mmCIF file of C-alpha atoms in Angstrom:
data_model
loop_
_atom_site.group_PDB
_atom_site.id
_atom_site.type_symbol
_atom_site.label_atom_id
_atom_site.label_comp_id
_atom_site.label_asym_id
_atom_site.label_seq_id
_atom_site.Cartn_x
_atom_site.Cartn_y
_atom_site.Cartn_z
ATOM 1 C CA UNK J 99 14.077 -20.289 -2.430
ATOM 2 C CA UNK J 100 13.513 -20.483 -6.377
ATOM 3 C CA UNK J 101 12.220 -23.156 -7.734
ATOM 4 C CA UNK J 102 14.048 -25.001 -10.920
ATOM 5 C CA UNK J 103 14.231 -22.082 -13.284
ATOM 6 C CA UNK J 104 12.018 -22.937 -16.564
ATOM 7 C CA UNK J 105 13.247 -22.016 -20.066
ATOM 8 C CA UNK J 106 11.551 -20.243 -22.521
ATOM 9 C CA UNK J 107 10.348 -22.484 -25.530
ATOM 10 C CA UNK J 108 11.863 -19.779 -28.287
ATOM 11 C CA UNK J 109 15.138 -18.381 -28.443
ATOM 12 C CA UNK J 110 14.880 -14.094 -27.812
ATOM 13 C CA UNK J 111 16.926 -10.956 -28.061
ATOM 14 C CA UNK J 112 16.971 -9.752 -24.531
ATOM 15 C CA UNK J 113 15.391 -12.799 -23.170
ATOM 16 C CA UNK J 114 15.563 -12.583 -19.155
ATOM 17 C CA UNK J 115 16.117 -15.984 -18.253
ATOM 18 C CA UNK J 116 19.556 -15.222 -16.946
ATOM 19 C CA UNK J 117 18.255 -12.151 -14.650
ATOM 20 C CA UNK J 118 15.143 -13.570 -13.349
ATOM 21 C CA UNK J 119 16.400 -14.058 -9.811
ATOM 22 C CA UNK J 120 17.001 -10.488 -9.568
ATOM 23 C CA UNK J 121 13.948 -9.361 -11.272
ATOM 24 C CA UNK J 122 11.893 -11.563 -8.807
ATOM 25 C CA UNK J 123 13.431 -10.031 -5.703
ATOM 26 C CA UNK J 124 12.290 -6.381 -7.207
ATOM 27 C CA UNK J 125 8.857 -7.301 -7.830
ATOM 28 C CA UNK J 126 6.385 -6.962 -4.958
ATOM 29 C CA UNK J 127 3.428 -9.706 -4.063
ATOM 30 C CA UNK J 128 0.116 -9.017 -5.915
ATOM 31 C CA UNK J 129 -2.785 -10.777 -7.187
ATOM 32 C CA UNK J 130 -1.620 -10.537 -11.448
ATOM 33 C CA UNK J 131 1.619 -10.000 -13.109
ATOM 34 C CA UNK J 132 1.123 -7.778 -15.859
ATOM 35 C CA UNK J 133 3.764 -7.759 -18.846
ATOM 36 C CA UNK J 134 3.452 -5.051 -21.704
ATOM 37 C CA UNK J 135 6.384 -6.482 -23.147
ATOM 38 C CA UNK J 136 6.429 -10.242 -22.446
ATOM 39 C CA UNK J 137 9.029 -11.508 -25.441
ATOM 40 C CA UNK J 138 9.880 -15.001 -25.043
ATOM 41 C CA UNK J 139 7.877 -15.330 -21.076
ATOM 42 C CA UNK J 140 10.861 -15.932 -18.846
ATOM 43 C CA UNK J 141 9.891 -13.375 -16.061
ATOM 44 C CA UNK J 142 6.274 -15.206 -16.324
ATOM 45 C CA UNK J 143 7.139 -18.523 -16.055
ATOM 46 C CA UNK J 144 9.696 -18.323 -13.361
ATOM 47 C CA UNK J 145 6.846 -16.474 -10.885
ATOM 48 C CA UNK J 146 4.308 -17.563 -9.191
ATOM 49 C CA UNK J 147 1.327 -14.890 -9.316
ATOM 50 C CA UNK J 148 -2.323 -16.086 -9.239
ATOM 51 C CA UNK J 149 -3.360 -14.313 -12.813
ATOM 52 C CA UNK J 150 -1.293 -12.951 -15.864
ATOM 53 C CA UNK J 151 -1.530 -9.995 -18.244
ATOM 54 C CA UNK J 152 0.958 -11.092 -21.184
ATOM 55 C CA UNK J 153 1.063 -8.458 -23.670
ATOM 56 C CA UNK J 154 3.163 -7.944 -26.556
ATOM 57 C CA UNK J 155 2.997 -5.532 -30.215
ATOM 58 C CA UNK J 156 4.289 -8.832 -32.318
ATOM 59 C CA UNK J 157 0.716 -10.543 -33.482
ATOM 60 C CA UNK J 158 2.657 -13.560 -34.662
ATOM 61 C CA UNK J 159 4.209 -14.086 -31.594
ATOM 62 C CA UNK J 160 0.557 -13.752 -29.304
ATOM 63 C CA UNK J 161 -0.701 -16.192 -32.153
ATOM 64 C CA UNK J 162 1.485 -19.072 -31.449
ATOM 65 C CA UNK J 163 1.164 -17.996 -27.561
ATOM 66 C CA UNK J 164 -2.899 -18.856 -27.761
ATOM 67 C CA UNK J 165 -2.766 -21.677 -29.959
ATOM 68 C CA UNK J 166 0.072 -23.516 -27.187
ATOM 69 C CA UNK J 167 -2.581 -22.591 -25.004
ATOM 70 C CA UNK J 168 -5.714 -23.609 -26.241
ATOM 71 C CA UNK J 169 -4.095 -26.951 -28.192
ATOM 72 C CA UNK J 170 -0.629 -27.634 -27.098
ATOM 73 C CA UNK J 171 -0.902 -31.270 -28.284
ATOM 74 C CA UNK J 172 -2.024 -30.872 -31.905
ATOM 75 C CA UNK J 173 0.013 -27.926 -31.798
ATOM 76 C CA UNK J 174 2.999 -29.398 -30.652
ATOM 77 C CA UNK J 175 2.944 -32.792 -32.680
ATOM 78 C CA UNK J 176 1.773 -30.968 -35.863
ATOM 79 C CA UNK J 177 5.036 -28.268 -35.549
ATOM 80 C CA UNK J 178 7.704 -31.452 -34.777
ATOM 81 C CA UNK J 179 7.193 -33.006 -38.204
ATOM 82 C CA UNK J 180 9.364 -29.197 -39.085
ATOM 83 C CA UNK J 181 12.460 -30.227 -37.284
ATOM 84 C CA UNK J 182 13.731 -32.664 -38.977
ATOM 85 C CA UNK J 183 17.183 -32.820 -41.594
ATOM 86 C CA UNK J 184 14.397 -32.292 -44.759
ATOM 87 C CA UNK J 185 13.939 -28.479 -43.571
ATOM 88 C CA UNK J 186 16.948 -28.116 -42.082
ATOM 89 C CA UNK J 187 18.016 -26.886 -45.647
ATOM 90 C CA UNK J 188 18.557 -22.874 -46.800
ATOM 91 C CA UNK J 189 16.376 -23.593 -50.156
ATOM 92 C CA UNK J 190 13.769 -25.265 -47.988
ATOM 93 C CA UNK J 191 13.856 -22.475 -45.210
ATOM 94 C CA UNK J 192 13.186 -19.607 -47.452
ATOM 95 C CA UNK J 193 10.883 -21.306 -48.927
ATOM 96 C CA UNK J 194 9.132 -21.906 -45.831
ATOM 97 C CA UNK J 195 9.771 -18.397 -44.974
ATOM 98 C CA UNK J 196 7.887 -17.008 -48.093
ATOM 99 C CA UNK J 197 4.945 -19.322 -46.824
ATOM 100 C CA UNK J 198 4.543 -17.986 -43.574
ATOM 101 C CA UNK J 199 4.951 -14.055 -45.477
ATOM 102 C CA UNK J 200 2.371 -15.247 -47.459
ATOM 103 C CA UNK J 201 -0.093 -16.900 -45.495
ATOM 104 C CA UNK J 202 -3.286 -16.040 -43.728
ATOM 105 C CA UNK J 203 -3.971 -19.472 -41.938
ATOM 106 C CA UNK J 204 -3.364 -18.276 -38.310
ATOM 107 C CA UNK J 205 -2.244 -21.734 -37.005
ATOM 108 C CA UNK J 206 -0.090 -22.636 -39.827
ATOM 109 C CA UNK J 207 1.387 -19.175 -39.621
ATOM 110 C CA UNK J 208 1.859 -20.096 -35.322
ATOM 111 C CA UNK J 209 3.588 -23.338 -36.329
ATOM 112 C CA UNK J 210 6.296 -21.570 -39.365
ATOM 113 C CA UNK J 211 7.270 -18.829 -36.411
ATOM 114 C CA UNK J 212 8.025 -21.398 -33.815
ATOM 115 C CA UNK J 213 10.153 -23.475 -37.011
ATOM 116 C CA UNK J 214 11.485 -19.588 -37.885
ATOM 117 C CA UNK J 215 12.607 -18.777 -34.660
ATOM 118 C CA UNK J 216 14.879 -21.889 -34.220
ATOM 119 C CA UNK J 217 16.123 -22.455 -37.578
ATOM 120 C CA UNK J 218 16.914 -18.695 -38.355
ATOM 121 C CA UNK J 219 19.964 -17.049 -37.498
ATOM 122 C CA UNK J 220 20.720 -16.557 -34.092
ATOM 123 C CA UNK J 221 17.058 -17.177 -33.003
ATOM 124 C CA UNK J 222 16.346 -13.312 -34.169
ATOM 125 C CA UNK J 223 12.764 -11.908 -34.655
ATOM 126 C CA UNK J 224 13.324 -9.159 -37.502
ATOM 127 C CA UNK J 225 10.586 -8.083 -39.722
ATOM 128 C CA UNK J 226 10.637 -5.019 -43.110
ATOM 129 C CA UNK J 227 8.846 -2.179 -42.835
ATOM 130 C CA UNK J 228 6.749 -4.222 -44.569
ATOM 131 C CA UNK J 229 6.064 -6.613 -42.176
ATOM 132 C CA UNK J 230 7.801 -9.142 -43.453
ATOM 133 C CA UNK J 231 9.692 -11.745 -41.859
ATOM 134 C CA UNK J 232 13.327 -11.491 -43.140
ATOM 135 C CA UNK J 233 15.488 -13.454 -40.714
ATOM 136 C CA UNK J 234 18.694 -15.349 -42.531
ATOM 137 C CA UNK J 235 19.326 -18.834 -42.468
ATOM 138 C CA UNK J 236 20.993 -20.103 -39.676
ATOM 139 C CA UNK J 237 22.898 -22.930 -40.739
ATOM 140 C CA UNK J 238 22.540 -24.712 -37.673
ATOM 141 C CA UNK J 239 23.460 -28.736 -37.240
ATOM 142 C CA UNK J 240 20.321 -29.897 -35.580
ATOM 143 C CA UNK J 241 17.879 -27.470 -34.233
ATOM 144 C CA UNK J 242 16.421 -28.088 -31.046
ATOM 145 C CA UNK J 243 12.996 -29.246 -30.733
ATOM 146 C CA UNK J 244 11.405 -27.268 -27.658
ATOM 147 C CA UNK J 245 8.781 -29.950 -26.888
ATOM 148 C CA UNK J 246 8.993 -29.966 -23.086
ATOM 149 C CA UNK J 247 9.155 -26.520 -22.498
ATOM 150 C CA UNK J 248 6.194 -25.729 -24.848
ATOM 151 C CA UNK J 249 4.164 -28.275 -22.664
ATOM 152 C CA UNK J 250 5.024 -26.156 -19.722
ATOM 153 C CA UNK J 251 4.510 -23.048 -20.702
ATOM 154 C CA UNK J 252 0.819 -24.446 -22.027
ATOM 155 C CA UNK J 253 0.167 -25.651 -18.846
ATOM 156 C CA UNK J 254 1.164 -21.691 -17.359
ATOM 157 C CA UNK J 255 -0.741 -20.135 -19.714
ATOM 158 C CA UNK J 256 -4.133 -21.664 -18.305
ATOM 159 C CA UNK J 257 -3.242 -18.368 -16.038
ATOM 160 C CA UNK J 258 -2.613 -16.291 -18.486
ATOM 161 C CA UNK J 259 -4.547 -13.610 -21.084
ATOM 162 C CA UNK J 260 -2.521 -12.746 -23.929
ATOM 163 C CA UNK J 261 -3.246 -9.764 -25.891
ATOM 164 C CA UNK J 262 -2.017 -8.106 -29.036
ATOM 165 C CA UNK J 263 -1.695 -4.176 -27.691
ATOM 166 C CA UNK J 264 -0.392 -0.781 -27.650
ATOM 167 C CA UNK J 265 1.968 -0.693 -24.354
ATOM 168 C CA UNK J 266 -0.055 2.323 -23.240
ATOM 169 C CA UNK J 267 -3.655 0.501 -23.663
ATOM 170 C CA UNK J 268 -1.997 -2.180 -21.680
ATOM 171 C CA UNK J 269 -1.330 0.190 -18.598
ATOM 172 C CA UNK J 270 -5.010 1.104 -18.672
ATOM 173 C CA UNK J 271 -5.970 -2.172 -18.129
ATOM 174 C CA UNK J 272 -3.952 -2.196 -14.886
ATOM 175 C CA UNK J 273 -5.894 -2.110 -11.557
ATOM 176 C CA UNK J 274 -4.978 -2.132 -7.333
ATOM 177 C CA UNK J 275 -3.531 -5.065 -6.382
ATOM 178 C CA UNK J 276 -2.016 -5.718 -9.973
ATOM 179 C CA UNK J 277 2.297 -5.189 -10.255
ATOM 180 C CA UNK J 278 3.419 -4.032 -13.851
ATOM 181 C CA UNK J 279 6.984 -5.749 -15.073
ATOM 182 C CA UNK J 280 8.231 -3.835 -18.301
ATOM 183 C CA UNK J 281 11.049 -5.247 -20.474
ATOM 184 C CA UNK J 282 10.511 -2.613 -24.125
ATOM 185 C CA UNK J 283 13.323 -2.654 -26.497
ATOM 186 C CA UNK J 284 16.265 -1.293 -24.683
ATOM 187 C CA UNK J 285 17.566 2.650 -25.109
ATOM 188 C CA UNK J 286 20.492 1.918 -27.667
ATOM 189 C CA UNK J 287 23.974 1.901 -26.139
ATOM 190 C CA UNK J 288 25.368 3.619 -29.122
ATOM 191 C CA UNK J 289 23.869 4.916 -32.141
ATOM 192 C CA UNK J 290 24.755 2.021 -34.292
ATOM 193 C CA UNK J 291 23.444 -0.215 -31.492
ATOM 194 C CA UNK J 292 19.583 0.634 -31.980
ATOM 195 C CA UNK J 293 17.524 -3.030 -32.544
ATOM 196 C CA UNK J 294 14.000 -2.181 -32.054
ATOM 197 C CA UNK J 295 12.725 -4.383 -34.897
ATOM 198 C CA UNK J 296 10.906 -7.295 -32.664
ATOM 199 C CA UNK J 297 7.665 -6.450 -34.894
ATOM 200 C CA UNK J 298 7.412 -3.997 -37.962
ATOM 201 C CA UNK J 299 7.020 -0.706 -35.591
ATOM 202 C CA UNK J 300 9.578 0.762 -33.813
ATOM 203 C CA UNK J 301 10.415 1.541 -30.174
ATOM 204 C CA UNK J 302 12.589 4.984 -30.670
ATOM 205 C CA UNK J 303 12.980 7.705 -27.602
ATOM 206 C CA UNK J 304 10.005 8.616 -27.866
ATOM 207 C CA UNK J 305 8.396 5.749 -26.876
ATOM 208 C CA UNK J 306 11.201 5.416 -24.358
ATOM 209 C CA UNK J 307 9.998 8.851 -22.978
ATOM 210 C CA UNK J 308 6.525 7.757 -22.880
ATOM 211 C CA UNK J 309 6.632 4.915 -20.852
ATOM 212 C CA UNK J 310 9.016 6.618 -18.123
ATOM 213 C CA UNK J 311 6.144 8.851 -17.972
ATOM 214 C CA UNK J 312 3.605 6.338 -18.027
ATOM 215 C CA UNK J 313 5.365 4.301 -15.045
ATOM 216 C CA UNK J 314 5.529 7.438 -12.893
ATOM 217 C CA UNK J 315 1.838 8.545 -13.254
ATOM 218 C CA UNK J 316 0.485 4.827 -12.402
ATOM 219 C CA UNK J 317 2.049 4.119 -9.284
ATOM 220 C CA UNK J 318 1.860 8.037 -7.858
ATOM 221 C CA UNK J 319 -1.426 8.381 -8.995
ATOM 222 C CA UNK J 320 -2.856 5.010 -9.698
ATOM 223 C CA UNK J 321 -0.741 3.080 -6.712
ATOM 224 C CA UNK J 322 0.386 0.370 -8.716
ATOM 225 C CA UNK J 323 4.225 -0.486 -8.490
ATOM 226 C CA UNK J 324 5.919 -0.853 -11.824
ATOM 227 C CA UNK J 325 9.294 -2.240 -12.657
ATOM 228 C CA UNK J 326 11.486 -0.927 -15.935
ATOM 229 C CA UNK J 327 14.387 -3.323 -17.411
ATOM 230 C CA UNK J 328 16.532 -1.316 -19.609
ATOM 231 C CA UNK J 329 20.385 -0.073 -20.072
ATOM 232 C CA UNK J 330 22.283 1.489 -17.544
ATOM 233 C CA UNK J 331 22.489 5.103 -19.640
ATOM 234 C CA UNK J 332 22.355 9.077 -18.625
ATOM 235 C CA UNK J 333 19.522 8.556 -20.732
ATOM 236 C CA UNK J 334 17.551 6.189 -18.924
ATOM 237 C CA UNK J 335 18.770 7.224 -15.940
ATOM 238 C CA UNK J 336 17.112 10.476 -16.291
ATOM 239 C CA UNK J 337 14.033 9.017 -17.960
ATOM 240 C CA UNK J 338 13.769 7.212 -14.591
ATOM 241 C CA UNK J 339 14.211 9.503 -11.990
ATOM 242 C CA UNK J 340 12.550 9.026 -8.625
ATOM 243 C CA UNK J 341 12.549 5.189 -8.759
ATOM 244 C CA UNK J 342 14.755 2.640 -6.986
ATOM 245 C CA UNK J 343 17.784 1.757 -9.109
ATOM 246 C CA UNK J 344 19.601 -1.541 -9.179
ATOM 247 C CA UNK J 345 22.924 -1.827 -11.221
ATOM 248 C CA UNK J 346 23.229 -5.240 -12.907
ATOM 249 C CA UNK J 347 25.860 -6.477 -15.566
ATOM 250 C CA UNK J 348 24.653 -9.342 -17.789
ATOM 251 C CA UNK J 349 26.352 -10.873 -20.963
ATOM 252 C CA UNK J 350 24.703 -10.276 -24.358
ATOM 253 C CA UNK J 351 23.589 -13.843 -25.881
ATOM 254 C CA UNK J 352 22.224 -12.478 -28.855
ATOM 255 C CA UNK J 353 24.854 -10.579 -31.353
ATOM 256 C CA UNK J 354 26.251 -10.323 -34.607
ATOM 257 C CA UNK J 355 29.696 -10.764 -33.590
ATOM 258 C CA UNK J 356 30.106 -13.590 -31.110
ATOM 259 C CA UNK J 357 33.660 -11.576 -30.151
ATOM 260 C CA UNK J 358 32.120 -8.914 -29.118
ATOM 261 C CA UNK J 359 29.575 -10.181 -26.561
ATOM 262 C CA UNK J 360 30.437 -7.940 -23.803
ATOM 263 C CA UNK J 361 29.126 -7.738 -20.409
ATOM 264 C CA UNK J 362 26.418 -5.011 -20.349
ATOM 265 C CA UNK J 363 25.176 -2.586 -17.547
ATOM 266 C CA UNK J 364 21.667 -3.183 -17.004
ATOM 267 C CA UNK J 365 19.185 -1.661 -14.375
ATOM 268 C CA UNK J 366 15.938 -2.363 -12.755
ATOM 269 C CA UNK J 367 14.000 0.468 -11.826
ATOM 270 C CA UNK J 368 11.244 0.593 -9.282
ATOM 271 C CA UNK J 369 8.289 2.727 -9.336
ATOM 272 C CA UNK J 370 6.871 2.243 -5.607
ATOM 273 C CA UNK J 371 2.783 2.086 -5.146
ATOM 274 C CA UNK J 372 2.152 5.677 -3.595
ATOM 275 C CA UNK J 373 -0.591 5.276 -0.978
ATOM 276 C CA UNK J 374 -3.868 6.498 -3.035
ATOM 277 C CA UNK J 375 -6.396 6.983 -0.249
ATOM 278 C CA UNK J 376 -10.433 5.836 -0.804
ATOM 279 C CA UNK J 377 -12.280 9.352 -1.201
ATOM 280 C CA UNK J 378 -14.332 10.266 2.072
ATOM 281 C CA UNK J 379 -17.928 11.428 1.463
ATOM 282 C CA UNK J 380 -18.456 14.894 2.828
ATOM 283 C CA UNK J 381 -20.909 15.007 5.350
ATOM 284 C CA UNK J 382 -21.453 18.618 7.093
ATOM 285 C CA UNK J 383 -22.014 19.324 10.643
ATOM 286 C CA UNK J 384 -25.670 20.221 10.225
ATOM 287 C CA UNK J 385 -26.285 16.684 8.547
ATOM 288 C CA UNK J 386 -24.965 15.221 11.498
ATOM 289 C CA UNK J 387 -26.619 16.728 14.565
ATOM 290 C CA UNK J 388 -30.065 15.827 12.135
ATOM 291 C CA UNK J 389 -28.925 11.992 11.912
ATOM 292 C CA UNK J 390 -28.328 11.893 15.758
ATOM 293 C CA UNK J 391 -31.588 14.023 16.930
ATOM 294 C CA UNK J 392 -34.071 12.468 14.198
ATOM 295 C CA UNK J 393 -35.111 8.547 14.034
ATOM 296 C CA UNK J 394 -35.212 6.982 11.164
ATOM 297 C CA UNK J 395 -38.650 6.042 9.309
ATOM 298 C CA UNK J 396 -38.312 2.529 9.719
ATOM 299 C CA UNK J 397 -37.036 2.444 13.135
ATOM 300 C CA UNK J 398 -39.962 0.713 15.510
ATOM 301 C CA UNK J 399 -41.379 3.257 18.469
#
C-alpha cells in the first residue's frame, strides 16, 4: 500500500502527482531512481528508492532544488517574507520579475522563482528565447505559501543529486541496478498544442526521436529498464515500439482555457532490462590440460 501521497512544493505543467500510483506500479525495484526530466519531483517524492538522480535542463529550477537542500530553513523563512498582500500586486510582481531577469545572486534568484512560480499565472514556467522569464501576472487572492512541503522535500533531497544536464549525458550516467523514469515535454497533440518552453531550449521531434532511441539502446544493450510518460499518439506510439504500453486518461490542470480542460490519453511505456551477460574469459583447451598437469610455483612439495 502507498503511503500518504506528498505534494510537490511548486505548481507544474504536466506535474505527475495525479498519476503516481500508476507510474509506481510500472517501475521495477532498484538501488537509484534516475529522473532526466524531474519538473516539480512528484514521481521522486512519492517512491521510496535508496539514492536519486534528479536531473532537469531549467538551471533556475536545480538552483532553488540545492539551496532547499543544503538550507531549507534560511531558505524557507527568507522566501515567506514574499507572500504576503505587499507583493501580491501586478506593479510589484513585474518588478520583481525584472529582478530575478536581472540578477546574478544565485540564492536570491532561487527565492524570486519559488515567489514566480506561485504568483504567476497559472503556476507556468515560460522563458524568451532569451532566457527570460516572461510569465503574466496571476491575479491570484492569496497565494499559497508551500512551507510544509518544501520542508519535506528538503528532508528527501538528503537522497538526492541534482544536476543541471543534457537528457542524453544524464543516460550515461546510468549504471546496473539503476531504473530510468522519463517525463520530457510531451509530443504535441495538435500543432497548435506544442509547449516545450519549461527552459529557453526546446524539446521538438527530434529530441522526441532521440530519446525513444536512447531508451531502447540502454535497456537492450545496457540492461537498465526505462520508463517514458508521454501522449497517447501514432507518433509516440511508433517512437516506442517494442515496449510495454499502458493506456491512461488524466485531466489537464494546467491550460489557457479552463473550458477546455479535457481528459487526455496518456501512456507509460516500458523498456524491460534485457539480460546483458558478464563476458567469459577465453581459456583454450591446451591452457587447461597445462593448469591440471603442472603445480603451481608456490604450491608446497
Amino acid at each position: 500500500m502507498m503511503q500518504k501521497k506528498n505534494r510537490a512544493f511548486l505548481k507544474w505543467a504536466g506535474g505527475k502527482y495525479s498519476l503516481v500510483e500508476h507510474i509506481q506500479a510500472r517501475l521495477p525495484q532498484a538501488n537509484k531512481l534516475i529522473e532526466p526530466f524531474v519538473g516539480a519531483g512528484s514521481v521522486f517524492l512519492n517512491t521510496q528508492y535508496k539514492r536519486y538522480l534528479l536531473n532537469d535542463i531549467n538551471p533556475d529550477l536545480i538552483n532553488l532544488y540545492n539551496f532547499l537542500k543544503a538550507q531549507p530553513d534560511a531558505l524557507i523563512n527568507d522566501a515567506r517574507a514574499f507572500f504576503c498582500a505587499e507583493r501580491n500586486q501586478e506593479a510589484m510582481y513585474y518588478a520583481l520579475r525584472e529582478e530575478f531577469n536581472q540578477t546574478k545572486d544565485e540564492y536570491y534568484r532561487a527565492i524570486l522563482f519559488l515567489y514566480l512560480n506561485r504568483h504567476g499565472y497559472n503556476g507556468l514556467c515560460r522563458y524568451s528565447l532569451q532566457g527570460r522569464f516572461n510569465v503574466p501576472f496571476g491575479r491570484y487572492k492569496k497565494p499559497y505559501f508551500p512551507e510544509n512541503e518544501m520542508f519535506i522535500f528538503s528532508e528527501k533531497s538528503q537522497k538526492a543529486t541534482f544536476t543541471c544536464l543534457p537528457f542524453e549525458q544524464v543516460f550515461t550516467r546510468a549504471r546496473r541496478g539503476n531504473v530510468i523514469y522519463c517525463d520530457p515535454p510531451y509530443a504535441p497533440i495538435s500543432k497548435t498544442a506544442a509547449f516545450t518552453s519549461y527552459a529557453s531550449k526546446s524539446f521538438g521531434q527530434d529530441s522526441q526521436e532521440r530519446l525513444a532511441e536512447l531508451a531502447a539502446i540502454t535497456s537492450k544493450k545496457r540492461g537498465i529498464p526505462v520508463l517514458i510518460s508521454n501522449h497517447d499518439l501514432p507518433l509516440t506510439r511508433t517512437l516506442y515500439k517494442g515496449a510495454d504500453f499502458s493506456m491512461l486518461s488524466v485531466k489537464r490542470s494546467i491550460s489557457q482555457n479552463g473550458a477546455k480542460r479535457q481528459p487526455a490519453s496518456e501512456i507509460l511505456a516500458y523498456f524491460p532490462p534485457a539480460k546483458v551477460l558478464p563476458k567469459k574469459r577465453k581459456r583454450t583447451r591446451n591452457t587447461l590440460q597445462f593448469t591440471s598437469v603442472v603445480p603451481s610455483s608456490n604450491q608446497q612439495p
